[in-house]
Each structure stands twice: as structure tokens, then as C-alpha cells.
PDB file of C-alpha atoms in Angstrom:
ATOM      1  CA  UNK A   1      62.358 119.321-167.759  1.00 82.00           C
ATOM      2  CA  UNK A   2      64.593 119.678-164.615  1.00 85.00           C
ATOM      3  CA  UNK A   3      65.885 115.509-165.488  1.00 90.00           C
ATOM      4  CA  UNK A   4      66.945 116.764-169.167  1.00 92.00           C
ATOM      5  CA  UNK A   5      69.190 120.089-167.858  1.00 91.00           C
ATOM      6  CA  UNK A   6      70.663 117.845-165.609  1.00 92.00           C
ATOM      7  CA  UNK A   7      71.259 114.826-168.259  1.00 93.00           C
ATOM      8  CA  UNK A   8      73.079 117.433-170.563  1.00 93.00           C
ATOM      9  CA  UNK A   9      74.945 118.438-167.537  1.00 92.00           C
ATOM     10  CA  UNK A  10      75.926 114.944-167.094  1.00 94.00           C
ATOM     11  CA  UNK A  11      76.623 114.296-170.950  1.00 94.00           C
ATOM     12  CA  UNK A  12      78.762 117.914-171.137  1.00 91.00           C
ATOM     13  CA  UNK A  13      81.344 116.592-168.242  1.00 92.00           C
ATOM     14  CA  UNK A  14      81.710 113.435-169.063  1.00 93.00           C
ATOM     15  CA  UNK A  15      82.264 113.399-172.239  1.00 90.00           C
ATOM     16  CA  UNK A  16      84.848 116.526-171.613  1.00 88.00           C
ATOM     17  CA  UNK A  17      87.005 114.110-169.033  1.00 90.00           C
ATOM     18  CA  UNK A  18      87.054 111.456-171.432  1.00 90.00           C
ATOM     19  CA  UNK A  19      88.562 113.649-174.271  1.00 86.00           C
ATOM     20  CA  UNK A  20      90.548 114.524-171.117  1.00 86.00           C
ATOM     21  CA  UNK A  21      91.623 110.656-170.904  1.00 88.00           C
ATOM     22  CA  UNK A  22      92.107 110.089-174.421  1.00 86.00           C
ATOM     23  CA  UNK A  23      94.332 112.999-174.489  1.00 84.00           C
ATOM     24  CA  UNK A  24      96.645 111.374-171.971  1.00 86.00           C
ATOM     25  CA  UNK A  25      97.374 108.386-174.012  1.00 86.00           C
ATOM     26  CA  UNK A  26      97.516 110.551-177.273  1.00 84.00           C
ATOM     27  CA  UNK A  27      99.998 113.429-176.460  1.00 82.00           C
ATOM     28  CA  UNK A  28     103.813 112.802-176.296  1.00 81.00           C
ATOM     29  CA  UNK A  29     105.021 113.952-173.126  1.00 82.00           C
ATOM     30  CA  UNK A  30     104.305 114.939-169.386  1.00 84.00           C
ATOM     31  CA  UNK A  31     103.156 118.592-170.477  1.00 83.00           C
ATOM     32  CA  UNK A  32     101.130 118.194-172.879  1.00 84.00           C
ATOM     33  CA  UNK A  33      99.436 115.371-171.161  1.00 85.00           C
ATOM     34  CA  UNK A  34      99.316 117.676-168.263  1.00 84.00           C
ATOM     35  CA  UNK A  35      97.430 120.000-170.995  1.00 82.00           C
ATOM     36  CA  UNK A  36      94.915 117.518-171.614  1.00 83.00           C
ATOM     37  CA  UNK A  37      94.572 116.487-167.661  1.00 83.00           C
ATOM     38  CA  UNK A  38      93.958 119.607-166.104  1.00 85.00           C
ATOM     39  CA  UNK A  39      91.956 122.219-168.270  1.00 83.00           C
ATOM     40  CA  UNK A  40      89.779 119.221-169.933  1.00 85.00           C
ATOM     41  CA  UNK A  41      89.190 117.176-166.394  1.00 87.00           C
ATOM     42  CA  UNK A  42      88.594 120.694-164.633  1.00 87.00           C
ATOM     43  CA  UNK A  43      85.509 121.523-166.932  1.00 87.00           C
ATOM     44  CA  UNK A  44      84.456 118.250-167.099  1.00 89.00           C
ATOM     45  CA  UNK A  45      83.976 117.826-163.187  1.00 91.00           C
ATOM     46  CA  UNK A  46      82.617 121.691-163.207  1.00 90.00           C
ATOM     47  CA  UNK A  47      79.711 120.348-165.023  1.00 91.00           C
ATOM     48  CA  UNK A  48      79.274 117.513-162.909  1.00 93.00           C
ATOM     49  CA  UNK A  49      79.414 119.374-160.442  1.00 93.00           C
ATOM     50  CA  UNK A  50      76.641 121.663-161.936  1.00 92.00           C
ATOM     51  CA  UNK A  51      74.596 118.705-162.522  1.00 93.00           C
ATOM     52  CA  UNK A  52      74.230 117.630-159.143  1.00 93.00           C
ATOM     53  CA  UNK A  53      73.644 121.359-157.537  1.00 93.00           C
ATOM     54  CA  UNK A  54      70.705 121.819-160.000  1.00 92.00           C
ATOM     55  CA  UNK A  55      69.592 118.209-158.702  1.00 92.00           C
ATOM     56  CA  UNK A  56      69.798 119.302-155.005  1.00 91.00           C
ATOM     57  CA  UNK A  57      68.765 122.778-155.663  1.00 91.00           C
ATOM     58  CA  UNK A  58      65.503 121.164-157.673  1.00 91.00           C
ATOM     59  CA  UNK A  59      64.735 118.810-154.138  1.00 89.00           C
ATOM     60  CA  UNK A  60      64.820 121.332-152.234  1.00 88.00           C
ATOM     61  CA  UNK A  61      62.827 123.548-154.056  1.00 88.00           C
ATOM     62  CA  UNK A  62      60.324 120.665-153.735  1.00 87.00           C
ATOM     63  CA  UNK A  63      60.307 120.469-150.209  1.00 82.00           C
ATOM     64  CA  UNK A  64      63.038 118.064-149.004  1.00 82.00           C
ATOM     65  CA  UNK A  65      64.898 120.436-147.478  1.00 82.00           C
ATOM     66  CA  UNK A  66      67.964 118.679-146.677  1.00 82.00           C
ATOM     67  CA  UNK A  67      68.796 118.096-149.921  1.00 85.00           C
ATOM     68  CA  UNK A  68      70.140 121.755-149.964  1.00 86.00           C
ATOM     69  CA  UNK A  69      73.270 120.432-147.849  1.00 87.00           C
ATOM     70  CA  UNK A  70      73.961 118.328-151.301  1.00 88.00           C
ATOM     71  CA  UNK A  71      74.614 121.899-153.324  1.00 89.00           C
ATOM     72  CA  UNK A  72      76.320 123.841-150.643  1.00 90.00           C
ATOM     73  CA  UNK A  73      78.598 120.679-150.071  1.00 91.00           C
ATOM     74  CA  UNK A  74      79.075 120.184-153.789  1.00 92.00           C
ATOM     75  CA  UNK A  75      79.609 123.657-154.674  1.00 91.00           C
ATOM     76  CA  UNK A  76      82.690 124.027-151.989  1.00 91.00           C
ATOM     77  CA  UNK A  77      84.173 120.570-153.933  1.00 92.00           C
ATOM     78  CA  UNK A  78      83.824 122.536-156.700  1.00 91.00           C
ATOM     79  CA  UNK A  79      85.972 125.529-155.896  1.00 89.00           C
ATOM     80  CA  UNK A  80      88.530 123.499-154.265  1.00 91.00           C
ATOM     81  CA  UNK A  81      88.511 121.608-157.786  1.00 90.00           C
ATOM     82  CA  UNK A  82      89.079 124.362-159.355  1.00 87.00           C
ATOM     83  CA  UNK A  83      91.730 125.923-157.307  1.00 86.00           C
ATOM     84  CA  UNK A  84      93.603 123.085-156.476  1.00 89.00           C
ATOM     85  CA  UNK A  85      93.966 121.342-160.574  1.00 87.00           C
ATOM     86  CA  UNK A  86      95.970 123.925-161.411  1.00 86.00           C
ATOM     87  CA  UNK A  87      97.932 124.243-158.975  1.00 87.00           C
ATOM     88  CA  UNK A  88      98.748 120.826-158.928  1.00 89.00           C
ATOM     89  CA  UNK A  89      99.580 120.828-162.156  1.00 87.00           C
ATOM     90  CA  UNK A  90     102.662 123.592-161.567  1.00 86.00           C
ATOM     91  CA  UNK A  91     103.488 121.528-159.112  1.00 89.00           C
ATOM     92  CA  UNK A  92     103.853 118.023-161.426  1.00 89.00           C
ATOM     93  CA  UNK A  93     105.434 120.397-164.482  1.00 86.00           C
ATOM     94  CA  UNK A  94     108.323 122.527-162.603  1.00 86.00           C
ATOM     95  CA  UNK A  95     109.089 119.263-160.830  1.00 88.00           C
ATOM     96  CA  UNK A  96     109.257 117.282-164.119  1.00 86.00           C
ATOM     97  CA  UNK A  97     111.475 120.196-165.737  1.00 83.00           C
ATOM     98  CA  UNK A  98     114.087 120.648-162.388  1.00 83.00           C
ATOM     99  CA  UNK A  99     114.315 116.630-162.968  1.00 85.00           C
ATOM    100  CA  UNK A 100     115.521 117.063-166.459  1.00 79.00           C
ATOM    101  CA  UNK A 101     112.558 116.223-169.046  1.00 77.00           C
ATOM    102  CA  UNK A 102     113.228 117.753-171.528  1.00 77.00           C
ATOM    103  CA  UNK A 103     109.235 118.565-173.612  1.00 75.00           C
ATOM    104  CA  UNK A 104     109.233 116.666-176.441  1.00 71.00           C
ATOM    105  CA  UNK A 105     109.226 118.254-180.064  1.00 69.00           C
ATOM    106  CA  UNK A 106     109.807 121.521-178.736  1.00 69.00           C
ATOM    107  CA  UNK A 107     110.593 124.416-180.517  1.00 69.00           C
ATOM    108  CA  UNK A 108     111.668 126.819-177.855  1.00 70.00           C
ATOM    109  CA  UNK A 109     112.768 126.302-174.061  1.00 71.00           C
ATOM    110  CA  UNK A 110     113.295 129.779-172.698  1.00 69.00           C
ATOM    111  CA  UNK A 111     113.824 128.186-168.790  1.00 68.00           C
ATOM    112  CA  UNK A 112     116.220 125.614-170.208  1.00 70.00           C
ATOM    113  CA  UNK A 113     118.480 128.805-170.957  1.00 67.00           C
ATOM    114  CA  UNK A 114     117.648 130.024-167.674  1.00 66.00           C
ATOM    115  CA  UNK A 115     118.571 126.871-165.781  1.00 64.00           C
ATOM    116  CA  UNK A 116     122.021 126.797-167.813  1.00 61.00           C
ATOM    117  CA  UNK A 117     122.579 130.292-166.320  1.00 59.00           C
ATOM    118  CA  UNK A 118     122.406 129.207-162.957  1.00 55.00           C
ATOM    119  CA  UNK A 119     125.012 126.053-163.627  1.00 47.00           C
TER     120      UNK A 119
ATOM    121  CA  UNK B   1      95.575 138.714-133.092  1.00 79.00           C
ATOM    122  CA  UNK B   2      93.497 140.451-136.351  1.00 80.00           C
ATOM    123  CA  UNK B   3      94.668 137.318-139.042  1.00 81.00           C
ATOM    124  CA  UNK B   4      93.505 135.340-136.411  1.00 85.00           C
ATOM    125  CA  UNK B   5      89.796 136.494-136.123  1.00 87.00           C
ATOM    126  CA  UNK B   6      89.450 136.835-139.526  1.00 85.00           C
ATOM    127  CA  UNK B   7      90.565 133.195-140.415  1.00 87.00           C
ATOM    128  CA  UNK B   8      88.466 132.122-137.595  1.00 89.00           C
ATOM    129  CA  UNK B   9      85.329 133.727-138.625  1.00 89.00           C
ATOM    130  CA  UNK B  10      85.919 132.383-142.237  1.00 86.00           C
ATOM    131  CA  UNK B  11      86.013 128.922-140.356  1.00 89.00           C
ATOM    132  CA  UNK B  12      82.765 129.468-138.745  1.00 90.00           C
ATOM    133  CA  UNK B  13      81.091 130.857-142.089  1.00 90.00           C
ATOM    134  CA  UNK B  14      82.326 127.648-144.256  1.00 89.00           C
ATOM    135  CA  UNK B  15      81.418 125.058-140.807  1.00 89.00           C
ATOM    136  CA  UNK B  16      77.658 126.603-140.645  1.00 88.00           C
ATOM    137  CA  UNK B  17      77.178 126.091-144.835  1.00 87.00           C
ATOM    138  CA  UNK B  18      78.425 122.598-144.669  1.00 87.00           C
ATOM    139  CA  UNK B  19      76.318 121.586-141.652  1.00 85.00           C
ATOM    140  CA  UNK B  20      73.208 123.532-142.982  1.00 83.00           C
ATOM    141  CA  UNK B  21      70.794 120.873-143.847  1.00 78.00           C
ATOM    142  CA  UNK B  22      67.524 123.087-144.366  1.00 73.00           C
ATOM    143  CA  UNK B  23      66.558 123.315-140.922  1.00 78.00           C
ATOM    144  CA  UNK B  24      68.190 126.086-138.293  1.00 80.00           C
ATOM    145  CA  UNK B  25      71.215 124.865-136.667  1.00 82.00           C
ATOM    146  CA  UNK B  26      71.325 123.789-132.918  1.00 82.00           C
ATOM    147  CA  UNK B  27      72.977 125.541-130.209  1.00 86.00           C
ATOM    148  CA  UNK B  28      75.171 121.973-129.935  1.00 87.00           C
ATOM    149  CA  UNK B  29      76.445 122.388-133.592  1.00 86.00           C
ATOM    150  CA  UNK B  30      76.899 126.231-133.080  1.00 89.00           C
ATOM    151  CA  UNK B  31      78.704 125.397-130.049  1.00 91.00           C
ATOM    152  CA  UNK B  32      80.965 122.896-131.612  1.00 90.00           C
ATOM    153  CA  UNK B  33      81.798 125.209-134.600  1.00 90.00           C
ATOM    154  CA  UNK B  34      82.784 128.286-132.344  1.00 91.00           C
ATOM    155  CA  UNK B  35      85.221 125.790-130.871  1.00 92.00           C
ATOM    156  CA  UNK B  36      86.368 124.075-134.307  1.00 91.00           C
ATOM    157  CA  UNK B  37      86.679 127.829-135.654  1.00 90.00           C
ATOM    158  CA  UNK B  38      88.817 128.408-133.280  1.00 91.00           C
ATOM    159  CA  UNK B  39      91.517 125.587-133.686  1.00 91.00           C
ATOM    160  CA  UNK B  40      91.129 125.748-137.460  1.00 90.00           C
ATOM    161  CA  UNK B  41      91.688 129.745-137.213  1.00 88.00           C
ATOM    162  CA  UNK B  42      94.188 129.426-134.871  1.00 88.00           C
ATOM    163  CA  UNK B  43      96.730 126.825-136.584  1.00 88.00           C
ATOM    164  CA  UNK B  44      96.074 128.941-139.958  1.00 84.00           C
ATOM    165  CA  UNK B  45      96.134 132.233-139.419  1.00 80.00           C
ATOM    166  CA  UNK B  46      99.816 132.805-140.996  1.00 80.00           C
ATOM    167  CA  UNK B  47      98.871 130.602-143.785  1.00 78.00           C
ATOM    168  CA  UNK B  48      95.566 132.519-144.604  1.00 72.00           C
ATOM    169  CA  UNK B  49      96.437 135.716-144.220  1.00 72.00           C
ATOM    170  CA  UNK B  50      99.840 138.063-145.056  1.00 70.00           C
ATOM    171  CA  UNK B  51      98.380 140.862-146.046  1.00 71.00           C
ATOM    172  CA  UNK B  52      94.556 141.952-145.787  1.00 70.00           C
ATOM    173  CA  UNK B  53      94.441 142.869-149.624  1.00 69.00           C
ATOM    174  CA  UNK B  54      91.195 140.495-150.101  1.00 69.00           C
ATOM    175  CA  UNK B  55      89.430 142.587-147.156  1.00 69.00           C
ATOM    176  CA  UNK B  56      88.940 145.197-149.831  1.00 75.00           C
ATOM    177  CA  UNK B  57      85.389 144.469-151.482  1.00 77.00           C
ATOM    178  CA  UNK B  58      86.471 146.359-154.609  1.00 80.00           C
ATOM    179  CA  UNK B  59      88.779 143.210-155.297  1.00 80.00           C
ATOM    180  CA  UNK B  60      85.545 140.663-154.689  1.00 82.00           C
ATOM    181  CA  UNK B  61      83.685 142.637-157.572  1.00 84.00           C
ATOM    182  CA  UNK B  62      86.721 142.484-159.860  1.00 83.00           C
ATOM    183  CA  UNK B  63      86.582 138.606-159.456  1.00 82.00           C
ATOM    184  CA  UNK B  64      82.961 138.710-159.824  1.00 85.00           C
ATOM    185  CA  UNK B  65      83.288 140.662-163.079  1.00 85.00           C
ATOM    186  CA  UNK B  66      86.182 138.621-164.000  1.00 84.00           C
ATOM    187  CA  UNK B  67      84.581 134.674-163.671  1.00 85.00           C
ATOM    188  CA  UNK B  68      82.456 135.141-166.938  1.00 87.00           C
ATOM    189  CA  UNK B  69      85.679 136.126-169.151  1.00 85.00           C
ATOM    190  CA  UNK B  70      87.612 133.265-167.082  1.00 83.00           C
ATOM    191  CA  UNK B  71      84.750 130.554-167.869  1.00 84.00           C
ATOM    192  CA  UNK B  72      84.387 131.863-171.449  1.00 86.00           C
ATOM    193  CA  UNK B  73      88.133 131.471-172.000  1.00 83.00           C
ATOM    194  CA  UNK B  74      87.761 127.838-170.494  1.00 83.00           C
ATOM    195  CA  UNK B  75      85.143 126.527-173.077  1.00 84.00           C
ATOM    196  CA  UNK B  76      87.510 128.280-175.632  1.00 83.00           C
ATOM    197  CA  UNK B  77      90.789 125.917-173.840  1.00 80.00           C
ATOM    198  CA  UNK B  78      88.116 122.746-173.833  1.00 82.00           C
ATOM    199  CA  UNK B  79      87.324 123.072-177.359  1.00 84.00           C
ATOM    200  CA  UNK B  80      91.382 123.815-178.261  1.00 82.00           C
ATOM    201  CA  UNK B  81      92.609 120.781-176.674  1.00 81.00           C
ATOM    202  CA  UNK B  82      89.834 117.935-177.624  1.00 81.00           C
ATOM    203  CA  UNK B  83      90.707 119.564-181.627  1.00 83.00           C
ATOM    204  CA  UNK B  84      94.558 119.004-180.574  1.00 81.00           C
ATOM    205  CA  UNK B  85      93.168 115.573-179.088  1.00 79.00           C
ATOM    206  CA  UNK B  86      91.722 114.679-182.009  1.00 81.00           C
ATOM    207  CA  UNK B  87      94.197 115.613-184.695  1.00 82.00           C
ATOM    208  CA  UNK B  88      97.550 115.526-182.841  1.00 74.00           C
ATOM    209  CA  UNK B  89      98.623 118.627-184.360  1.00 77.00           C
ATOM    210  CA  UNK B  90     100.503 120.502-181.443  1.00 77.00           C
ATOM    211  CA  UNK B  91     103.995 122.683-181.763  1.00 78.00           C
ATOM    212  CA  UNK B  92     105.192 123.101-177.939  1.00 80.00           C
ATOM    213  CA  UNK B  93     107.454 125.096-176.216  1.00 79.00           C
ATOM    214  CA  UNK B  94     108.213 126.945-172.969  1.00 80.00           C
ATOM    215  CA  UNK B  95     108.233 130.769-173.511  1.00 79.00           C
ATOM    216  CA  UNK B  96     109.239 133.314-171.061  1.00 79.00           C
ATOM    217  CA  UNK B  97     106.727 136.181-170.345  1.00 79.00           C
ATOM    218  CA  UNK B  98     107.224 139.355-168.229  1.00 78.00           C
ATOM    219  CA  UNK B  99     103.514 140.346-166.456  1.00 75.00           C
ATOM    220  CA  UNK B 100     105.345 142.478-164.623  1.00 76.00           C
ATOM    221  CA  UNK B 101     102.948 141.843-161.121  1.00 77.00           C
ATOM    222  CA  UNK B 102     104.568 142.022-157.400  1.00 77.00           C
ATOM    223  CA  UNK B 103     102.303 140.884-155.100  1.00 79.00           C
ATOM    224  CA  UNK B 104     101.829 136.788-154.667  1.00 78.00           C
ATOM    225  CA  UNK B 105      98.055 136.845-154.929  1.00 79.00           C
ATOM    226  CA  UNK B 106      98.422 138.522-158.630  1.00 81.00           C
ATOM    227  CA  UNK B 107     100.820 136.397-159.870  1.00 83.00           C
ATOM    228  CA  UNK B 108      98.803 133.669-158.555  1.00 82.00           C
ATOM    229  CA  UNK B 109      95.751 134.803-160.019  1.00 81.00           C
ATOM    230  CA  UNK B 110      97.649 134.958-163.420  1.00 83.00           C
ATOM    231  CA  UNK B 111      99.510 131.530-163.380  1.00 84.00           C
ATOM    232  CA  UNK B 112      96.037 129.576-162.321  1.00 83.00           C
ATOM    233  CA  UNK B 113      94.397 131.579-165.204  1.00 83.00           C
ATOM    234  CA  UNK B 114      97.229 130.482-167.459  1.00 82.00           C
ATOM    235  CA  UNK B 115      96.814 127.004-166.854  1.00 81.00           C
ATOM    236  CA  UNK B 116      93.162 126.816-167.406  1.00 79.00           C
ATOM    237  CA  UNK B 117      92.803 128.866-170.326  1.00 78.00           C
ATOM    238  CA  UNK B 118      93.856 127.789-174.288  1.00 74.00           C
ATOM    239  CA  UNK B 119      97.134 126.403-175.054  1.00 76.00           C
ATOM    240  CA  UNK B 120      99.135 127.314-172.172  1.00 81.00           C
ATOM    241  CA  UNK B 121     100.370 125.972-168.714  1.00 83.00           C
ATOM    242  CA  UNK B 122     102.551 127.837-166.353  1.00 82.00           C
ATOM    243  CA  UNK B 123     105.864 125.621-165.403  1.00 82.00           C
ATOM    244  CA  UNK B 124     107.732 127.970-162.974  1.00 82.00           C
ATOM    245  CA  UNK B 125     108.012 131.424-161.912  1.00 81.00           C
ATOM    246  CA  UNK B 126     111.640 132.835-160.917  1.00 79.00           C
ATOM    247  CA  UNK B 127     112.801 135.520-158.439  1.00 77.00           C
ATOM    248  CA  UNK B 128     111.154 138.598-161.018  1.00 76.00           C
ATOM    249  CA  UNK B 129     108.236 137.120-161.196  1.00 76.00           C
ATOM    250  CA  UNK B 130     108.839 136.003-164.747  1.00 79.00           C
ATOM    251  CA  UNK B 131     106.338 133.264-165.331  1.00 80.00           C
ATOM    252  CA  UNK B 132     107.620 130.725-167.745  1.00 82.00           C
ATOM    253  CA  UNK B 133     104.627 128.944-169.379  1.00 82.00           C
ATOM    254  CA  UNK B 134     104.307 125.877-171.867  1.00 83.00           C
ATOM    255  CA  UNK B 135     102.486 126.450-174.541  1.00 81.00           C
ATOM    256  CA  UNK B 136     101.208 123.973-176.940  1.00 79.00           C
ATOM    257  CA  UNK B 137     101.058 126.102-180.302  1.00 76.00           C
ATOM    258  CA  UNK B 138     103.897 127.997-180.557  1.00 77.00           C
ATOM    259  CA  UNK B 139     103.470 131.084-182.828  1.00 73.00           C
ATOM    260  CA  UNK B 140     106.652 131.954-184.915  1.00 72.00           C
ATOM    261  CA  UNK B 141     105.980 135.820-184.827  1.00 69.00           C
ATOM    262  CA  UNK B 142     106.435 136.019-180.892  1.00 68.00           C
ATOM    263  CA  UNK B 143     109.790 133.690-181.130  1.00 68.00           C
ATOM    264  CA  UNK B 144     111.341 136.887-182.619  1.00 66.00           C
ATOM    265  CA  UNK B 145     111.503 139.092-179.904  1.00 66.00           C
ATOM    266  CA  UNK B 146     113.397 138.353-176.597  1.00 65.00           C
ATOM    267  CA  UNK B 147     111.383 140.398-173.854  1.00 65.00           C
ATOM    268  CA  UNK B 148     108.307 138.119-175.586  1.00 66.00           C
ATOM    269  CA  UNK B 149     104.869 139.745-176.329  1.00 67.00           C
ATOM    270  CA  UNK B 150     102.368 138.603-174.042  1.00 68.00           C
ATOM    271  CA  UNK B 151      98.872 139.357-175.814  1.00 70.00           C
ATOM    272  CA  UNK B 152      99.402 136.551-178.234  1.00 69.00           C
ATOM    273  CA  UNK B 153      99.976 134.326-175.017  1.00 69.00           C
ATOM    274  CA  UNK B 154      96.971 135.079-172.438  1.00 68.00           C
ATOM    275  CA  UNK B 155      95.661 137.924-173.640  1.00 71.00           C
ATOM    276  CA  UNK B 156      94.423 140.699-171.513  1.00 74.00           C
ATOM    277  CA  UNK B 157      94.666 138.269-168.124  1.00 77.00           C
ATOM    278  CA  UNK B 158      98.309 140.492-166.640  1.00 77.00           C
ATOM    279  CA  UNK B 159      95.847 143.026-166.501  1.00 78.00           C
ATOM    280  CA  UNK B 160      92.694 141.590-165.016  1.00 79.00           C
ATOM    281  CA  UNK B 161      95.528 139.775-162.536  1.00 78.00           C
ATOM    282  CA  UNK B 162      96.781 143.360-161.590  1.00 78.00           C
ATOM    283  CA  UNK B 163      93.421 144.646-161.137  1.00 77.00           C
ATOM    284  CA  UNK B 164      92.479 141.555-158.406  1.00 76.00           C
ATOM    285  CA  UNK B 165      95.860 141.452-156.851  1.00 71.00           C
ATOM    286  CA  UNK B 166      98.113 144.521-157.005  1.00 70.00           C
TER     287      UNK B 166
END
């Protein structure tokens, strides 16, 4: 029972981080490939992540006890996953913007108005 | 001297979970992450803590009640990108929203929450604390208006940011 929750764990992340892939050769520019590399790769680690704390949570339970090091280590990677993916992408997008890309097939660009202010 | 025990105490708390293996821990490893608690707490106590806003527990439960929304939205942001994925039908755009938050740790809240959740990703904030976010699908209704309408954008999230951070 325990092997198939953690199997559809497995099957839920990685098959969210490849769409997350696949979006990154698909989309047209840095943004929306940012779109596809942070929300999708997020989740899909999150269940990873998920997968193996039920694993180490399910050892320990059964009497190894260090396994419970395994969940409290992979639960902090998961926070700092999930704090840090965002914020790197910010970081990758207002960088690409001050350097000039322009998103592709855009309809509106309210901080390309706001930049020309500034000039 | 206060920022300073605080971020050294968090130290401690995160050194004993990570060296937890199932057993008690030793005096030696105690020992060792009094002193490592201290260094750690030490160099960053300005970068920890400004304010003690988080000290309040009343801003804990508010991100308690607020992960279930934030997860739900995720699965929601999952689903909207592998069906942009898949057909290639996006519209982007940067729009220009005002939250109208102060403090850092809001507007943090909000921009992370942007970013994760469907169709958008914040690109900058300026000096107001106007966050300026890409977002994939463009509506034309909320092109109309200049001060833009945020609801179609992320929802009720300004609020649940105010509620953690203001």
C-alpha cells in the first residue's frame, strides 16, 4: 500500500517537471519559459519531495529510526524550494527586462512605459 | 542584542531537526550547535530580523490557514500551464497592479504568491510598491482601465498578503 502512495507521488512530480521541460523548448521567450520553469518544476519537486517523506516517515514508523532524519532533512529542502524558485525567478525576469528584452507577442507592457519615464 | 537571540535560537531549533536521527542528541552535538547558533545568529541577525512582525502568532495561523488556498491555486497554475504547454495558445503581457501593501514581508508574500499561482509572474516592483507582473493570458476587459483591476489578476491574494504582513 505504502510503495503505491509513494509511486503516484513519484509519477505526479515527474511527470509535472517534464511538462515543465517541454514547456521551455515550446514557449517563445524568457518569461514565458520562466512560466513553465518555475510554477511547473516547483510542484513537481513538491511531490518528490512528498514521496520521499512518506518513504522515511513509513521506516521509521517501522522501527528504523534514523530514517526520520530523511523527512526532517527533506522537508527543510522543500521549503527552501519553494521559497527560493520564485524568487529566483524575479530575479532572472527584472534582470532580463532592465537588459532590454522586450516579451515576445505582447499585447501590453505597462513597465516599458514606466522605464521610458525615467529616460 | 534581541534580533540576535532570536536568530540564534532559530539556528539552534533548525541544527537539532537536521541532526535528529531518532535517537536523543549528545551533549557533544548540543554543545557544538549552541556554538554554531551562535556564529550563524550572530552574522545574521540584521538579515533575519527588521522588525519582529513574525513574533506575532496570529500571523503563523494566517499562513497556516492560508497554505491550503496557496496549494489549491498551484494545482490550478500546474494544470494552466501544461494546457498552454500543450496547445501553445498564450496572449502575454506585463500589467501594472496597485496592492496597495507597505511593509516588505507583504509585498513579498504577494509577489511569491504571484509567481506560483495561474498565469502570472511578478517582474519588478517600483518605489510604491506597484508590482508589475507578466501575465500569460491577457484579458481585454482589464486593458481598459489604467489604475488596472486586480481580482481578474490574483484574486483575493492583496488581501490574504495584508492579513500575513501588514
Amino acid at each position: 500500500m505504502m510503495w503505491e502512495i509513494i509511486y503516484i507521488f513519484l509519477g505526479i512530480g515527474v511527470a509535472f517537471n517534464m511538462l515543465g521541460s517541454l514547456g521551455l523548448i515550446r514557449f517563445p521567450d524568457v518569461y514565458t519559459r520562466l512560466h513553465a520553469g518555475t510554477k511547473c518544476t516547483t510542484f513537481g519537486s513538491i511531490f518528490i519531495c512528498f514521496a520521499i517523506i512518506a518513504y522515511g516517515l513509513w521506516r521509521w514508523y517501522d522501527g528504523e529510526k534514523e530514517m526520520i532524519s530523511l523527512a526532517i532533512h527533506t522537508f527543510f529542502a522543500m521549503i527552501a524550494i519553494l521559497l527560493t524558485n520564485p524568487t529566483g525567478a524575479h530575479a532572472i525576469a527584472r534582470a532580463a527586462h532592465r537588459s532590454g528584452v522586450k516579451p515576445a507577442r505582447a499585447v501590453v507592457d505597462d513597465l516599458e512605459a514606466k522605464e521610458g519615464e525615467n529616460d | 542584542m534581541l534580533a540576535f537571540i532570536a536568530s540564534a535560537v532559530f539556528c539552534f531549533v533548525i541544527w537539532l531537526l537536521l541532526t535528529f536521527n531518532g535517537r536523543m542528541w549528545g551533549t557533544d552535538e548540543i554543545v557544538a550547535g549552541i556554538v554554531m547558533a551562535c556564529i550563524a545568529g550572530y552574522i545574521s541577525r540584521k538579515i533575519f530580523i527588521k522588525d519582529f512582525k513574525l513574533a506575532n502568532p496570529k500571523r503563523w495561523l494566517m499562513i497556516l490557514a492560508y497554505l491550503p488556498r496557496f496549494f489549491y491555486e498551484m494545482a490550478k497554475a500546474n494544470f494552466d500551464v501544461a494546457y498552454r504547454v500543450l496547445t501553445g495558445r498564450i496572449k502575454p503581457g506585463i500589467v501594472k497592479i496597485a496592492p496597495d501593501l507597505k511593509s516588505d514581508l507583504a509585498i513579498t508574500t504577494l509577489a511569491n504568491s504571484i509567481t506560483l499561482t495561474p498565469g502570472t509572474l511578478s517582474v519588478d516592483v517600483d518605489e510604491e510598491k506597484n508590482l508589475y507582473v507578466h501575465w500569460i493570458n491577457v484579458k481585454d476587459e482589464v486593458l481598459e482601465k489604467m489604475p488596472r483591476d486586480y481580482k481578474p489578476i490574483c484574486s483575493t491574494f492583496p488581501e490574504w498578503a495584508r492579513r500575513i504582513g501588514e
